[in-house]
CSV table of C-alpha atoms in Angstrom, one decimal:
chain,number,residue,atom,x,y,z
A,1,MET,CA,0.1,-0.2,0.1
A,2,LYS,CA,2.9,2.4,0.6
A,3,LEU,CA,4.3,1.8,-2.9
A,4,LYS,CA,0.8,2.9,-4.3
A,5,THR,CA,0.4,5.7,-2.0
A,6,ALA,CA,3.8,6.9,-3.2
A,7,LEU,CA,2.7,6.6,-6.9
A,8,LEU,CA,-0.3,8.5,-6.5
A,9,ILE,CA,1.7,11.3,-4.8
A,10,CYS,CA,4.1,11.5,-7.4
A,11,ALA,CA,1.1,11.6,-10.0
A,12,LEU,CA,-0.5,14.5,-8.2
A,13,LEU,CA,3.0,16.5,-7.7
A,14,ALA,CA,3.7,15.9,-11.3
A,15,ALA,CA,0.2,17.2,-12.2
A,16,VAL,CA,0.8,20.3,-10.1
A,17,CYS,CA,4.3,20.9,-11.4
A,18,ALA,CA,2.7,20.5,-15.0
A,19,PHE,CA,-0.1,23.3,-14.3
A,20,ALA,CA,2.5,25.5,-12.7
A,21,GLY,CA,4.6,25.4,-15.8
A,22,CYS,CA,1.7,26.0,-18.0
A,23,ALA,CA,0.6,29.1,-16.0
A,24,GLY,CA,4.3,30.2,-15.9
A,25,ASN,CA,4.7,29.9,-19.6
A,26,LYS,CA,1.3,31.3,-20.7
A,27,ASP,CA,2.6,34.7,-22.1
A,28,ASN,CA,5.7,32.9,-23.8
A,29,PRO,CA,4.6,31.6,-27.1
A,30,GLY,CA,6.2,28.0,-28.0
A,31,THR,CA,6.8,27.0,-24.4
A,32,THR,CA,3.1,25.4,-24.0
A,33,THR,CA,1.3,22.5,-25.6
A,34,THR,CA,-2.0,23.9,-27.3
A,35,THR,CA,-4.5,22.7,-29.7
A,36,SER,CA,-5.8,24.8,-32.5
A,37,ALA,CA,-8.6,24.1,-35.4
A,38,PRO,CA,-7.5,23.3,-38.9
A,39,ARG,CA,-6.7,26.5,-40.8
A,40,VAL,CA,-9.6,28.7,-42.1
A,41,THR,CA,-9.1,31.9,-44.3
A,42,ASP,CA,-11.0,35.0,-43.6
A,43,GLY,CA,-13.5,33.0,-41.5
A,44,THR,CA,-14.6,31.1,-44.7
A,45,PRO,CA,-13.8,27.3,-45.6
A,46,ASP,CA,-11.8,27.0,-48.5
A,47,GLY,CA,-11.9,23.5,-49.3
A,48,ILE,CA,-14.0,20.4,-49.3
A,49,TYR,CA,-13.1,19.5,-45.9
A,50,ASP,CA,-12.5,22.7,-44.1
A,51,ALA,CA,-13.1,23.7,-40.2
A,52,ASP,CA,-15.1,26.3,-39.2
A,53,GLU,CA,-13.9,28.9,-36.3
A,54,ASP,CA,-14.9,26.2,-33.8
A,55,GLY,CA,-12.8,23.5,-35.2
A,56,ILE,CA,-15.5,21.6,-36.7
A,57,VAL,CA,-15.4,20.2,-40.2
A,58,ASN,CA,-17.9,21.8,-42.7
A,59,ASP,CA,-18.4,21.0,-46.4
A,60,ASP,CA,-18.7,23.8,-48.9
A,61,ASP,CA,-22.4,22.7,-49.6
A,62,ASN,CA,-23.5,21.2,-46.5
A,63,ALA,CA,-22.4,22.9,-43.0
A,64,ASP,CA,-23.9,20.0,-41.0
A,65,ILE,CA,-22.2,17.1,-42.3
A,66,THR,CA,-20.3,16.0,-39.4
A,67,GLU,CA,-23.7,15.7,-37.4
A,68,ASN,CA,-25.6,14.2,-40.3
A,69,MET,CA,-23.1,11.4,-41.1
A,70,PRO,CA,-25.2,8.1,-41.3
A,71,GLU,CA,-23.0,6.5,-38.8
A,72,ALA,CA,-24.0,8.9,-36.0
A,73,THR,CA,-27.7,8.2,-36.6
A,74,GLY,CA,-29.7,5.7,-35.2
A,75,THR,CA,-29.9,4.4,-31.6
A,76,ARG,CA,-26.7,3.4,-30.1
A,77,PRO,CA,-25.8,2.0,-26.4
A,78,THR,CA,-25.2,5.0,-24.3
A,79,SER,CA,-21.9,4.7,-22.2
A,80,ASP,CA,-24.1,3.3,-19.1
A,81,ALA,CA,-24.7,0.2,-21.2
A,82,LEU,CA,-21.2,-0.4,-22.3
A,83,GLY,CA,-20.8,-2.9,-19.5
A,84,ASP,CA,-17.8,-3.2,-17.3
A,85,VAL,CA,-14.7,-1.2,-18.0
A,86,ARG,CA,-11.7,-3.0,-18.4
A,87,PRO,CA,-9.2,-0.8,-16.7
A,88,GLY,CA,-11.0,-1.1,-13.3
A,89,GLU,CA,-12.4,1.3,-10.8
A,90,VAL,CA,-11.4,4.8,-12.1
A,91,THR,CA,-13.1,8.1,-11.7
A,92,ASP,CA,-14.4,10.3,-14.4
A,93,GLY,CA,-11.1,12.5,-14.3
A,94,GLY,CA,-9.1,9.1,-14.5
A,95,MET,CA,-7.8,8.7,-11.0
A,96,VAL,CA,-7.6,5.4,-9.6
A,97,THR,CA,-9.9,4.8,-6.7
A,98,GLY,CA,-9.2,1.3,-5.7
A,99,THR,CA,-8.0,-2.2,-6.5
A,100,SER,CA,-9.2,-5.8,-6.3
A,101,ASP,CA,-5.7,-6.9,-5.6
A,102,THR,CA,-5.3,-7.7,-1.8
A,103,THR,CA,-1.9,-7.6,-2.2
A,104,GLY,CA,-1.9,-3.8,-2.6
A,105,ALA,CA,0.7,-4.3,-5.5
A,106,ILE,CA,0.1,-1.6,-8.4
A,107,THR,CA,-1.5,-3.1,-11.3
A,108,SER,CA,-0.5,-2.6,-15.2
A,109,ASP,CA,-4.2,-1.0,-15.5
A,110,GLU,CA,-3.6,1.4,-12.4
A,111,ALA,CA,-0.3,2.3,-13.5
A,112,ALA,CA,-1.6,3.0,-16.9
A,113,PHE,CA,-4.2,5.3,-15.7
A,114,ALA,CA,-1.7,7.2,-13.0
A,115,SER,CA,0.6,8.0,-16.1
A,116,SER,CA,-2.2,8.9,-18.4
A,117,TYR,CA,-3.8,11.3,-15.7
A,118,ILE,CA,-0.3,13.1,-15.4
A,119,SER,CA,-0.1,13.4,-19.2
A,120,GLN,CA,-4.0,14.4,-19.2
A,121,THR,CA,-3.2,17.4,-16.9
A,122,ALA,CA,-0.8,18.9,-19.8
A,123,LEU,CA,-2.8,18.1,-22.5
A,124,LYS,CA,-5.8,20.1,-24.1
A,125,ASN,CA,-9.3,18.6,-24.6
A,126,ASP,CA,-10.4,21.1,-27.0
A,127,LYS,CA,-12.3,19.6,-29.7
A,128,ILE,CA,-10.8,19.6,-33.2
A,129,GLY,CA,-12.8,18.5,-36.3
A,130,TRP,CA,-10.0,17.0,-38.7
A,131,GLY,CA,-10.2,19.1,-41.9
A,132,LEU,CA,-8.1,20.0,-45.2
A,133,GLY,CA,-7.5,23.2,-47.0
A,134,LYS,CA,-7.0,23.3,-50.4
A,135,GLU,CA,-3.2,24.3,-50.2
A,136,ARG,CA,-0.8,21.5,-51.5
A,137,ASP,CA,2.8,21.1,-51.4
A,138,ALA,CA,5.1,20.2,-54.4
A,139,ASP,CA,4.1,16.7,-54.0
A,140,ASN,CA,0.4,17.5,-54.1
A,141,ARG,CA,-0.1,16.5,-50.4
A,142,PRO,CA,-2.3,18.9,-48.4
A,143,VAL,CA,-0.3,20.9,-46.4
A,144,ASP,CA,-2.5,20.7,-43.4
A,145,ALA,CA,-2.0,16.8,-43.3
A,146,VAL,CA,1.7,17.7,-43.7
A,147,ARG,CA,1.7,19.8,-40.5
A,148,ALA,CA,-0.6,17.5,-38.5
A,149,GLU,CA,1.7,14.5,-39.1
A,150,GLU,CA,4.5,16.8,-37.6
A,151,LYS,CA,2.3,18.1,-34.8
A,152,TYR,CA,0.6,15.0,-33.7
A,153,ALA,CA,3.0,12.2,-34.6
A,154,LYS,CA,4.1,11.9,-30.9
A,155,LEU,CA,0.7,11.4,-29.8
A,156,GLY,CA,0.5,8.2,-32.2
A,157,ALA,CA,-1.4,10.0,-35.0
A,158,ARG,CA,-0.9,9.5,-38.7
A,159,PHE,CA,-2.1,11.7,-41.3
A,160,LEU,CA,0.1,10.5,-44.5
A,161,THR,CA,2.0,7.5,-45.4
A,162,ALA,CA,5.8,7.2,-45.0
A,163,GLY,CA,6.8,5.9,-48.5
A,164,ASP,CA,7.2,7.6,-52.1
A,165,LYS,CA,4.0,6.9,-54.3
A,166,GLN,CA,2.4,4.9,-51.5
A,167,ILE,CA,-1.3,5.0,-50.7
A,168,CYS,CA,-3.1,3.7,-47.8
A,169,LEU,CA,-6.5,2.8,-48.6
A,170,THR,CA,-9.4,3.0,-46.0
A,171,PHE,CA,-13.1,2.5,-45.6
A,172,ASP,CA,-15.3,3.6,-42.7
A,173,GLU,CA,-17.7,1.0,-42.1
A,174,GLY,CA,-20.6,2.3,-39.8
A,175,TYR,CA,-23.8,0.5,-41.1
A,176,GLU,CA,-23.8,-1.9,-44.2
A,177,ASN,CA,-25.6,-0.6,-47.1
A,178,GLY,CA,-25.0,-3.5,-49.6
A,179,TYR,CA,-21.9,-2.5,-51.3
A,180,THR,CA,-19.2,-3.9,-49.2
A,181,ASP,CA,-19.3,-7.3,-50.9
A,182,ASP,CA,-18.5,-5.7,-54.3
A,183,ILE,CA,-15.8,-3.7,-52.9
A,184,LEU,CA,-14.2,-6.7,-51.5
A,185,ASP,CA,-14.5,-8.6,-54.8
A,186,THR,CA,-13.0,-5.8,-56.6
A,187,LEU,CA,-10.0,-5.6,-54.0
A,188,LYS,CA,-9.6,-9.4,-54.4
A,189,GLU,CA,-9.7,-8.8,-58.3
A,190,LYS,CA,-7.1,-6.3,-58.2
A,191,GLY,CA,-4.7,-7.6,-55.4
A,192,VAL,CA,-5.1,-4.9,-53.1
A,193,LYS,CA,-5.6,-4.6,-49.2
A,194,ALA,CA,-7.1,-2.1,-47.5
A,195,VAL,CA,-8.3,-1.1,-43.7
A,196,PHE,CA,-11.8,-1.4,-42.9
A,197,PHE,CA,-12.7,0.6,-39.6
A,198,VAL,CA,-15.7,-0.9,-37.7
A,199,THR,CA,-18.1,-0.4,-35.0
A,200,TYR,CA,-20.2,-2.6,-32.8
A,201,ASP,CA,-23.2,-2.1,-34.8
A,202,TYR,CA,-21.7,-3.3,-38.0
A,203,CYS,CA,-19.9,-6.2,-36.3
A,204,ARG,CA,-23.2,-7.5,-34.9
A,205,THR,CA,-25.2,-7.1,-38.0
A,206,ALA,CA,-22.7,-8.0,-40.8
A,207,PRO,CA,-20.4,-10.4,-39.3
A,208,GLU,CA,-19.9,-12.4,-42.2
A,209,LEU,CA,-18.4,-9.5,-44.2
A,210,VAL,CA,-16.1,-8.6,-41.0
A,211,GLN,CA,-15.0,-12.3,-41.3
A,212,ARG,CA,-14.5,-11.9,-44.8
A,213,MET,CA,-12.2,-9.0,-44.4
A,214,ILE,CA,-10.0,-10.9,-42.2
A,215,ASP,CA,-10.0,-14.2,-44.1
A,216,GLU,CA,-8.9,-12.1,-47.3
A,217,GLY,CA,-6.1,-10.3,-45.5
A,218,HIS,CA,-7.3,-7.1,-45.0
A,219,THR,CA,-6.8,-4.9,-41.8
A,220,VAL,CA,-9.9,-4.5,-39.3
A,221,GLY,CA,-9.6,-1.1,-37.3
A,222,ASN,CA,-11.4,0.1,-34.4
A,223,HIS,CA,-14.2,2.8,-34.9
A,224,THR,CA,-15.4,2.6,-31.3
A,225,TRP,CA,-18.4,0.8,-29.7
A,226,SER,CA,-21.0,3.4,-30.3
A,227,HIS,CA,-19.4,5.9,-32.5
A,228,PRO,CA,-19.4,9.0,-30.0
A,229,SER,CA,-17.3,12.4,-30.5
A,230,LEU,CA,-14.8,11.2,-28.1
A,231,PRO,CA,-13.7,14.7,-26.8
A,232,ASP,CA,-17.2,14.7,-25.4
A,233,CYS,CA,-16.7,12.0,-23.3
A,234,THR,CA,-15.0,11.4,-20.0
A,235,GLN,CA,-11.7,9.5,-19.9
A,236,LYS,CA,-13.3,6.4,-18.4
A,237,GLU,CA,-15.8,6.3,-21.4
A,238,VAL,CA,-13.1,6.9,-24.2
A,239,TRP,CA,-11.3,3.8,-22.7
A,240,ALA,CA,-14.8,2.0,-22.6
A,241,GLU,CA,-15.6,3.0,-25.9
A,242,ILE,CA,-12.2,1.3,-27.6
A,243,THR,CA,-11.7,-1.6,-25.3
A,244,LYS,CA,-15.0,-2.6,-25.2
A,245,LEU,CA,-15.1,-3.1,-29.0
A,246,HIS,CA,-11.4,-4.3,-29.1
A,247,GLU,CA,-12.5,-7.3,-26.8
A,248,TYR,CA,-15.5,-8.0,-28.8
A,249,VAL,CA,-13.5,-8.5,-32.2
A,250,LYS,CA,-11.1,-10.4,-30.3
A,251,ASP,CA,-13.6,-12.7,-28.6
A,252,ASN,CA,-16.0,-13.1,-31.7
A,253,PHE,CA,-13.4,-13.1,-34.8
A,254,GLY,CA,-10.1,-14.2,-32.9
A,255,TYR,CA,-8.6,-10.8,-34.5
A,256,GLU,CA,-6.9,-8.0,-32.4
A,257,MET,CA,-6.9,-4.4,-33.7
A,258,THR,CA,-4.1,-2.2,-33.8
A,259,LEU,CA,-5.6,1.0,-35.9
A,260,PHE,CA,-8.1,3.2,-35.0
A,261,ARG,CA,-10.2,6.0,-36.5
A,262,PHE,CA,-11.9,8.9,-34.5
A,263,PRO,CA,-15.8,8.9,-35.2
A,264,LYS,CA,-16.4,12.0,-37.6
A,265,GLY,CA,-12.7,12.8,-37.5
A,266,GLU,CA,-13.2,14.8,-34.1
A,267,PHE,CA,-10.2,14.6,-31.6
A,268,SER,CA,-8.4,16.4,-29.0
A,269,GLU,CA,-4.8,16.1,-27.7
A,270,ARG,CA,-6.0,14.3,-24.5
A,271,THR,CA,-8.1,11.7,-26.5
A,272,LEU,CA,-5.1,11.1,-29.1
A,273,ASP,CA,-3.2,10.4,-25.7
A,274,ASP,CA,-5.8,8.2,-24.4
A,275,VAL,CA,-6.2,6.1,-27.6
A,276,HIS,CA,-2.1,6.0,-28.0
A,277,ASN,CA,-2.0,4.7,-24.4
A,278,LEU,CA,-4.2,1.7,-25.3
A,279,GLY,CA,-1.3,0.5,-27.8
A,280,TYR,CA,-3.3,2.2,-30.9
A,281,THR,CA,-2.3,3.9,-33.8
A,282,SER,CA,-4.6,6.9,-34.7
A,283,LEU,CA,-5.1,6.8,-38.4
A,284,PHE,CA,-6.6,10.2,-39.8
A,285,TRP,CA,-6.7,10.8,-43.7
A,286,SER,CA,-4.8,12.9,-46.2
A,287,PHE,CA,-8.0,12.8,-48.8
A,288,ALA,CA,-11.8,12.4,-48.2
A,289,TYR,CA,-14.8,13.7,-50.2
A,290,ALA,CA,-18.5,13.7,-49.3
A,291,ASP,CA,-19.6,10.2,-49.9
A,292,TRP,CA,-21.2,9.1,-46.6
A,293,ASP,CA,-24.7,10.3,-48.1
A,294,PRO,CA,-26.2,7.7,-50.0
A,295,ASP,CA,-28.7,10.1,-51.2
A,296,ALA,CA,-26.3,12.5,-52.7
A,297,ASP,CA,-26.1,10.2,-55.6
A,298,THR,CA,-22.6,11.8,-56.6
A,299,ASP,CA,-21.8,11.2,-60.4
A,300,THR,CA,-19.4,8.3,-60.5
A,301,ALA,CA,-17.2,10.2,-63.4
A,302,GLU,CA,-17.1,13.4,-61.4
A,303,ALA,CA,-16.3,11.4,-58.2
A,304,LEU,CA,-13.4,9.5,-59.9
A,305,ALA,CA,-12.1,12.7,-61.5
A,306,LYS,CA,-12.0,14.4,-58.1
A,307,ILE,CA,-10.1,11.4,-56.5
A,308,GLU,CA,-7.5,11.0,-59.5
A,309,GLY,CA,-6.8,14.6,-59.3
A,310,SER,CA,-5.9,14.7,-55.6
A,311,THR,CA,-3.4,11.6,-56.3
A,312,HIS,CA,-0.5,12.0,-53.9
A,313,SER,CA,1.4,9.6,-51.4
A,314,GLY,CA,-1.3,9.6,-48.3
A,315,ILE,CA,-4.0,8.0,-46.6
A,316,TYR,CA,-7.4,7.8,-48.5
A,317,LEU,CA,-10.8,7.7,-46.7
A,318,LEU,CA,-13.9,6.3,-48.5
A,319,HIS,CA,-17.4,5.2,-47.2
A,320,ALA,CA,-18.4,1.9,-48.1
A,321,VAL,CA,-22.1,3.2,-48.0
A,322,SER,CA,-21.4,5.1,-51.4
A,323,HIS,CA,-22.4,2.8,-54.5
A,324,THR,CA,-20.4,5.2,-56.3
A,325,ASN,CA,-17.2,4.2,-54.4
A,326,ALA,CA,-18.2,0.5,-55.4
A,327,GLU,CA,-18.6,1.5,-59.0
A,328,LEU,CA,-15.4,3.6,-59.5
A,329,LEU,CA,-13.0,1.3,-57.3
A,330,GLY,CA,-11.7,-0.9,-60.1
A,331,SER,CA,-11.1,2.1,-62.4
A,332,LEU,CA,-9.3,4.0,-59.7
A,333,LEU,CA,-7.1,1.3,-58.4
A,334,ASP,CA,-6.0,0.8,-62.3
A,335,PHE,CA,-5.2,4.6,-62.5
A,336,TRP,CA,-3.1,4.5,-59.3
A,337,LYS,CA,-1.2,1.5,-60.6
A,338,ASP,CA,-0.7,3.2,-63.9
A,339,LYS,CA,0.9,6.2,-62.1
A,340,GLY,CA,3.2,4.1,-60.4
A,341,TYR,CA,1.6,4.0,-56.8
A,342,THR,CA,1.5,0.9,-54.7
A,343,VAL,CA,-2.0,0.9,-52.9
A,344,SER,CA,-2.3,-1.2,-49.6
A,345,ALA,CA,-3.3,-0.9,-45.7
A,346,GLU,CA,0.4,0.0,-45.1
A,347,TYR,CA,1.0,3.4,-43.9
């Protein structure tokens, strides 16, 4: 018990020092860690995926896209229905309140939470809606993605691929709309592997497709249990959203996930750190377009031209609920191959 008391005292002292350091440096730019929303010019979004003054992504033609994504609709389990949280007895603030270990030894979960609490005091929880402006570098990569890669890599976040002419192809699977089989058929025909980010609802309602993804060598990633905006959750709820799905997929499919995607692209420094502490890499994207609304009926040729014109070494996000994506995928993969790009689940 003395060891546990000493650890918690050290955690609190470190937290106090962190707060004191932040207060002492608040007028000295560059000495504190802060977050800010993606760039906005003159208060007006300047690209397909731009952020408004509050840091929330807005589409040029639809200011409410992040709130109206199909994945975010419907009845989802609340945090109260998530069941037992694997890390144990932890307060909403992230502090360990007790242990079932009668020896008084510090468990790995308790140590992780104590460590996370210390880092949490120095990290912001301001919500950032991931978005991209139109500015590109010499390699046609979005400048916002280049900057984000540099800023958040230490927190386990990736926005671009590491290799030259390397494309990581990803799909978000909030629900099944009848096109994933066709997408998997095309990927198999072209010999390409991709990453599929799934929720609990998807795993529950389309287990045969999740199993097919695994059997055919694709990567299955964690998109949370119930698709909430994680910066709105307590730290305990964040851990539950991730670990609950992790254990479900492990128990039902014999598969252990290592990649994570934030619901609606909404994150904060604190939640990035939470995900990283759970052993996950947060995979964002350097290209996406408004393909999550099946009623939008985007023209296939127009969508294909948009994606081809953005080609760069990066992470591409497509939604499998779009019939357009299923139709254009074969032509897109052929285009990338002709341009000398390697397309895979690697980043």
